[in-house]
Amino acid sequence: MKALCYNNVRDLRVENIPDPAIISPKDMIIRVTLSSVCGSDLHIINGFIPTVKSGDVLGHEFMGEVVETGSEVRKFVKGDRVVVSSVIACGECHYCQHDSFSLCDNTNPNAFMPEKMYGDTMAGIFGYTHAFGGYSGSHAQYIRIPFADIGAFKVPEGLHDDSVIFCSDAFPTGYMAADMADIKPGSVVAIWGCGGVGQMAIQSAWLMGAERVIAIDKEPYRLRMAREKGRAETINFEEADVLEALKDLTGGRGPDCCIDAVGMEASGSGFGYAYDKVKQWAKLENDRPLVLRDAIMACRKGGNVSIVGVYSGFVDKIPMGAAMNKGLTFKMGQMHGQKYIPQLLEYVQSGQVDPSFLVTHKMGLEQGQEGYDMFTQKTDNCMRVVFAP
């Protein structure tokens, strides 16, 4: 089969690789119908996650059609249309039993890798390097789904693929961001990052009763989408001081809830951005936590900071004094897709949310490098490139 593979930093190639096969009786094989790029893929492609190897198949946000099931798969039959959580979970360990699926104890065969950095292991993730299990990704014609009854979900009749695919990752990540922020009716919510996850966090904040949503980015087309599709107020951080603007918009109080939907490759200006870029280049710091610093400083006293933007290792100059003395609550993590996807499919089916507006470009796998270049450089108002293998 054809698959889009990592070859080197910013160098992707379509290769012919063996078709996947059933390994465990709980496995399922699907024919991939759509597979989306994601901002967290860029951390791999840009060389910030060293546990990727040449030949690894990328991609973790996808849907498809069942072509084969293992003997212990009970929920699916050949021909079923499914959307699959990017996180792989067993459904039986302590963490899965408590709906913390991305902390699963049993799906990362390379547990020794994250243990060195994080002190413990996390769940496996499709197409997300060997530190997260070394699983083949979804930018391919076919993919094996371990623990299929736990991680795959039937698509309701009548829903278009474009409306469903982001229930695999972007929508549950954005929804979990809003959930962890403890948004209540009347809350004022600030969201850094207006990419796919940020846009879904905006939609989710309204679902949870937010009174106002303020979105922060620098790309005019993303900010426009936040206003037109998300009904958000917006701040362009290249045109305004974000902290001062948030004070002005909230009467000097600050947002009740702050969401970091950016993570380790945050953009910015001034000394702080230059400092992080130099330290990251010199391998003295893994990540650029500009957004995290701003979120801490902006959040009102007693407020909540929710982090779903990916961080990989160590960061510098975090204002912990402000966080502690303001009494902030932090929640963060990789998304627990299996917890949220059934509810999100209901929102899509009812018409309350239609994530299809994120699909701005469709391509074949052969255009994979072009698609990721467009996504990275944010050309042609690219929000998401979706591959149809």
XYZ file of C-alpha atoms in Angstrom:
389
model
C 0.000 0.000 0.000
C 1.001 3.650 -0.321
C 1.834 5.662 2.792
C 3.219 9.118 3.605
C 6.437 8.541 5.552
C 8.912 10.648 7.477
C 12.318 10.634 5.805
C 14.140 13.498 7.524
C 13.420 16.922 8.993
C 10.830 18.596 6.700
C 11.264 15.764 4.206
C 8.254 13.482 3.678
C 7.950 10.827 0.976
C 5.232 8.526 -0.342
C 6.477 4.955 -0.142
C 5.126 1.493 -0.844
C 4.996 -0.460 2.427
C 3.418 -3.791 3.457
C -0.322 -3.802 4.109
C -1.223 -4.005 7.822
C -2.357 -7.345 9.232
C -4.342 -8.499 12.252
C -1.876 -9.145 15.099
C -4.213 -9.401 18.094
C -7.801 -10.746 18.105
C -8.871 -7.282 19.301
C -7.444 -5.621 16.158
C -9.317 -4.244 13.186
C -8.103 -3.121 9.749
C -9.739 -0.128 8.102
C -9.418 1.467 4.692
C -8.633 5.113 5.387
C -11.056 7.468 3.680
C -9.799 10.747 5.190
C -6.710 11.593 7.246
C -5.941 15.130 8.412
C -2.758 17.003 9.110
C -2.481 18.294 12.680
C -0.387 20.963 14.343
C 1.228 18.401 16.627
C 2.564 16.598 13.518
C 4.719 19.660 12.903
C 6.667 19.035 16.112
C 7.782 15.743 14.551
C 8.382 17.090 11.045
C 10.329 20.108 12.337
C 12.680 17.892 14.333
C 11.585 18.592 17.910
C 10.684 14.992 18.797
C 13.794 12.828 18.393
C 12.132 9.415 18.674
C 10.896 9.449 15.069
C 12.669 7.196 12.566
C 13.025 7.344 8.809
C 10.201 5.355 7.256
C 7.669 5.989 10.039
C 4.130 6.576 8.735
C 2.683 9.834 10.048
C -0.908 10.842 10.798
C -3.260 10.330 13.747
C -6.555 12.058 12.899
C -8.642 9.882 10.604
C -11.706 7.867 9.684
C -12.431 4.987 7.334
C -14.256 1.809 6.431
C -13.802 -1.544 8.182
C -12.281 -4.220 5.935
C -11.292 -6.903 8.473
C -11.899 -7.627 12.159
C -10.130 -9.817 14.710
C -11.964 -12.690 16.347
C -12.656 -10.740 19.562
C -13.986 -7.556 17.929
C -17.673 -7.343 18.808
C -18.870 -3.864 17.791
C -17.952 -3.756 14.117
C -18.335 -5.696 10.894
C -16.881 -5.313 7.445
C -18.248 -2.216 5.711
C -18.919 -0.179 8.862
C -17.942 3.484 8.629
C -15.897 4.529 11.665
C -14.002 7.426 13.172
C -11.060 6.495 15.387
C -9.547 8.220 18.418
C -5.929 9.222 17.853
C -5.091 7.870 21.318
C -4.926 4.071 21.701
C -6.396 2.712 24.947
C -7.030 -0.763 26.348
C -10.270 0.058 28.183
C -9.352 -2.137 31.153
C -6.511 -0.563 33.170
C -7.002 1.786 36.145
C -6.718 4.906 33.992
C -9.090 3.718 31.282
C -11.613 2.727 33.952
C -11.455 6.335 35.181
C -11.886 7.830 31.678
C -8.243 8.959 31.510
C -7.617 7.092 28.280
C -4.467 8.940 27.202
C -2.802 7.680 30.396
C -3.467 4.019 29.537
C -0.942 1.643 31.089
C -1.124 -1.044 28.421
C -0.869 0.392 24.889
C 2.681 1.733 24.740
C 5.147 -1.103 24.093
C 8.001 1.407 24.292
C 7.225 2.532 27.839
C 10.921 2.855 28.679
C 11.221 5.851 26.338
C 8.793 8.318 27.974
C 9.705 7.015 31.439
C 13.152 8.568 31.086
C 11.697 12.004 30.388
C 8.362 11.936 32.211
C 8.827 9.435 35.030
C 6.021 7.212 33.705
C 4.486 5.991 30.483
C 1.563 7.335 28.493
C -0.816 5.667 26.044
C 0.173 4.844 22.501
C -0.773 7.319 19.770
C -1.108 6.567 16.076
C 1.758 7.907 13.980
C 3.390 9.800 16.830
C 6.926 8.397 17.041
C 8.341 5.494 18.979
C 8.058 7.257 22.353
C 4.293 6.829 21.968
C 4.382 3.224 20.848
C 5.782 3.336 17.325
C 2.342 2.705 15.809
C 1.947 3.198 12.074
C -0.003 6.349 11.269
C -3.089 7.131 9.236
C -1.575 8.835 6.190
C -1.868 5.522 4.384
C -4.387 3.503 2.430
C -4.969 1.090 5.332
C -4.273 1.082 9.068
C -4.451 -1.427 11.914
C -6.613 -0.393 14.890
C -5.588 -2.070 18.174
C -8.333 -2.439 20.824
C -10.845 -1.560 18.108
C -13.934 -1.905 20.312
C -12.514 0.789 22.619
C -11.056 3.306 20.159
C -13.322 3.213 17.101
C -16.852 4.630 16.827
C -19.546 4.060 14.217
C -20.445 7.129 12.211
C -24.179 7.916 12.318
C -26.001 7.629 9.003
C -26.256 10.782 6.958
C -23.143 12.565 8.235
C -20.579 13.726 5.689
C -16.956 12.662 6.164
C -15.828 16.306 6.364
C -18.110 16.838 9.366
C -16.910 13.700 11.147
C -13.150 13.436 10.696
C -12.282 16.021 13.355
C -14.159 13.998 15.951
C -11.004 11.853 15.829
C -8.752 14.455 17.480
C -9.280 18.213 17.015
C -12.844 18.317 18.352
C -12.218 16.076 21.411
C -9.003 17.982 22.146
C -10.777 21.332 21.982
C -13.726 19.990 23.972
C -11.426 18.544 26.638
C -9.653 21.918 26.814
C -12.975 23.605 27.576
C -13.950 20.843 29.997
C -10.691 21.132 31.949
C -11.107 24.924 32.061
C -14.269 24.321 34.106
C -16.310 26.715 31.988
C -19.617 27.633 33.578
C -22.544 29.742 32.402
C -21.310 33.330 32.424
C -17.601 32.517 32.124
C -15.239 34.727 30.138
C -12.842 32.463 28.239
C -9.558 33.394 26.527
C -8.158 30.934 23.990
C -4.646 31.207 22.590
C -4.344 29.684 19.120
C -6.957 29.732 16.354
C -5.897 26.589 14.520
C -8.119 23.527 14.361
C -7.977 22.763 18.083
C -8.446 26.391 19.055
C -11.476 26.689 16.763
C -12.990 23.586 18.349
C -12.246 24.948 21.826
C -14.196 28.083 20.847
C -17.172 25.996 19.743
C -16.942 23.898 22.920
C -16.800 26.946 25.197
C -20.179 28.077 23.853
C -21.605 24.577 24.348
C -20.607 24.802 28.005
C -22.287 28.149 28.555
C -19.525 30.719 28.161
C -20.732 34.317 28.143
C -17.774 35.621 26.122
C -14.973 33.953 24.179
C -11.817 35.864 23.256
C -9.499 34.265 20.681
C -5.824 35.184 20.237
C -3.661 34.592 17.158
C -1.699 36.560 14.544
C -3.055 35.133 11.282
C -5.864 37.357 9.913
C -7.704 34.443 8.244
C -7.694 32.397 11.451
C -8.946 35.355 13.463
C -11.627 35.956 10.844
C -12.728 32.328 11.110
C -12.863 32.658 14.913
C -15.186 35.622 14.511
C -17.348 34.303 11.676
C -17.617 30.626 12.646
C -16.989 30.924 16.374
C -18.621 34.277 17.246
C -15.480 35.102 19.234
C -13.941 38.451 19.995
C -10.365 38.477 18.711
C -6.931 39.869 19.512
C -4.042 39.936 17.023
C -0.947 39.595 19.198
C 1.187 41.340 16.563
C -1.020 44.419 16.753
C -1.828 44.626 20.465
C -0.347 43.814 23.848
C -2.348 40.708 24.757
C -2.241 41.216 28.525
C -3.326 44.830 28.284
C -6.037 43.997 25.750
C -7.447 41.249 27.969
C -7.498 43.626 30.937
C -9.364 46.206 28.872
C -11.871 43.626 27.623
C -12.582 42.291 31.125
C -12.703 45.515 33.109
C -9.256 44.911 34.602
C -10.206 41.543 36.095
C -8.860 39.045 33.574
C -10.537 35.999 31.965
C -12.076 33.343 34.207
C -10.587 30.570 32.050
C -7.468 30.578 29.885
C -6.770 27.859 27.309
C -3.374 27.185 25.723
C -4.110 25.550 22.355
C -0.635 26.336 20.983
C 2.066 24.546 22.947
C 5.752 24.133 22.309
C 6.253 26.103 19.069
C 4.548 29.343 20.093
C 5.231 32.447 18.005
C 5.748 35.909 19.399
C 7.912 38.973 19.366
C 10.294 40.817 21.636
C 12.888 39.564 24.082
C 10.908 36.596 25.413
C 10.453 35.079 21.964
C 14.097 35.648 21.011
C 15.224 34.151 24.320
C 13.176 30.979 23.754
C 14.272 30.635 20.130
C 17.952 30.852 21.070
C 17.631 28.406 23.960
C 15.651 25.972 21.809
C 18.224 26.221 18.997
C 21.033 25.609 21.480
C 19.190 22.555 22.926
C 18.982 24.263 26.324
C 15.186 24.300 26.289
C 12.747 21.937 24.584
C 9.775 24.221 24.136
C 8.775 27.866 23.672
C 6.216 28.556 26.446
C 5.229 32.097 25.480
C 1.517 31.298 25.555
C 1.739 29.535 28.908
C 3.430 32.565 30.453
C 0.760 34.881 29.042
C -2.087 32.633 30.200
C -0.761 32.631 33.765
C -0.322 36.384 33.832
C -3.676 37.102 32.186
C -5.919 34.754 34.163
C -7.968 36.289 36.956
C -7.293 35.398 40.565
C -8.699 31.969 41.373
C -9.122 31.198 37.660
C -8.375 28.122 35.584
C -5.594 27.438 33.081
C -6.182 24.559 30.673
C -3.322 23.257 28.511
C -3.828 21.061 25.442
C -1.074 22.518 23.270
C 1.649 19.856 23.231
C 4.780 20.342 25.355
C 7.603 17.845 25.044
C 10.083 18.485 27.836
C 11.574 21.398 29.769
C 10.567 25.058 29.707
C 12.063 28.170 31.262
C 10.908 31.309 33.064
C 7.431 30.130 34.003
C 5.898 32.704 36.405
C 5.133 30.208 39.155
C 4.987 32.982 41.722
C 2.061 34.534 39.883
C 0.364 31.147 39.473
C 0.709 30.269 43.151
C -0.183 33.627 44.642
C -3.167 34.107 42.305
C -4.445 30.681 43.332
C -4.724 29.374 39.773
C -5.877 25.853 38.964
C -4.034 23.998 36.197
C -5.338 21.051 34.206
C -3.633 19.619 31.143
C -3.009 16.517 29.103
C -3.334 14.593 25.867
C -6.984 14.203 24.990
C -9.155 11.345 26.260
C -10.897 10.743 22.943
C -12.790 7.631 24.014
C -14.489 9.670 26.746
C -15.695 12.466 24.479
C -16.226 11.159 20.926
C -19.727 9.658 21.441
C -21.031 12.992 22.788
C -19.319 14.941 20.012
C -20.882 12.778 17.311
C -24.261 13.633 18.847
C -23.441 17.355 18.644
C -22.514 16.946 14.972
C -25.598 14.841 14.224
C -27.890 17.384 15.885
C -26.313 20.246 13.959
C -25.082 22.061 17.059
C -21.510 21.922 15.734
C -20.299 21.261 12.194
C -16.479 21.035 12.158
C -16.355 20.720 8.357
C -15.372 24.393 8.047
C -11.858 23.350 9.109
C -11.364 21.489 5.809
C -9.836 24.109 3.529
C -7.776 21.819 1.272
C -8.078 18.195 0.085
C -5.223 16.282 -1.505
C -3.952 12.819 -2.302
C -1.061 11.232 -0.424
C 1.256 12.054 -3.348
C 0.814 15.721 -2.442
C 1.713 15.089 1.198
C 4.836 17.239 1.282
C 3.020 20.052 -0.488
C 0.143 19.782 1.955
C 2.358 19.954 5.020
C 4.379 22.842 3.538
C 1.142 24.752 2.979
C -0.044 23.940 6.500
C 3.297 24.907 8.069
C 3.648 28.155 6.166
C -0.065 29.003 6.479
C -0.356 29.828 2.787
C -3.622 30.073 0.834
C -5.550 30.582 4.104
C -4.868 26.943 4.989
C -6.632 25.767 8.127
C -6.437 21.999 7.605
C -5.252 19.826 4.726
C -7.090 16.521 4.548
C -5.666 13.596 2.585
C -7.920 11.104 0.789
C -5.683 8.032 0.450
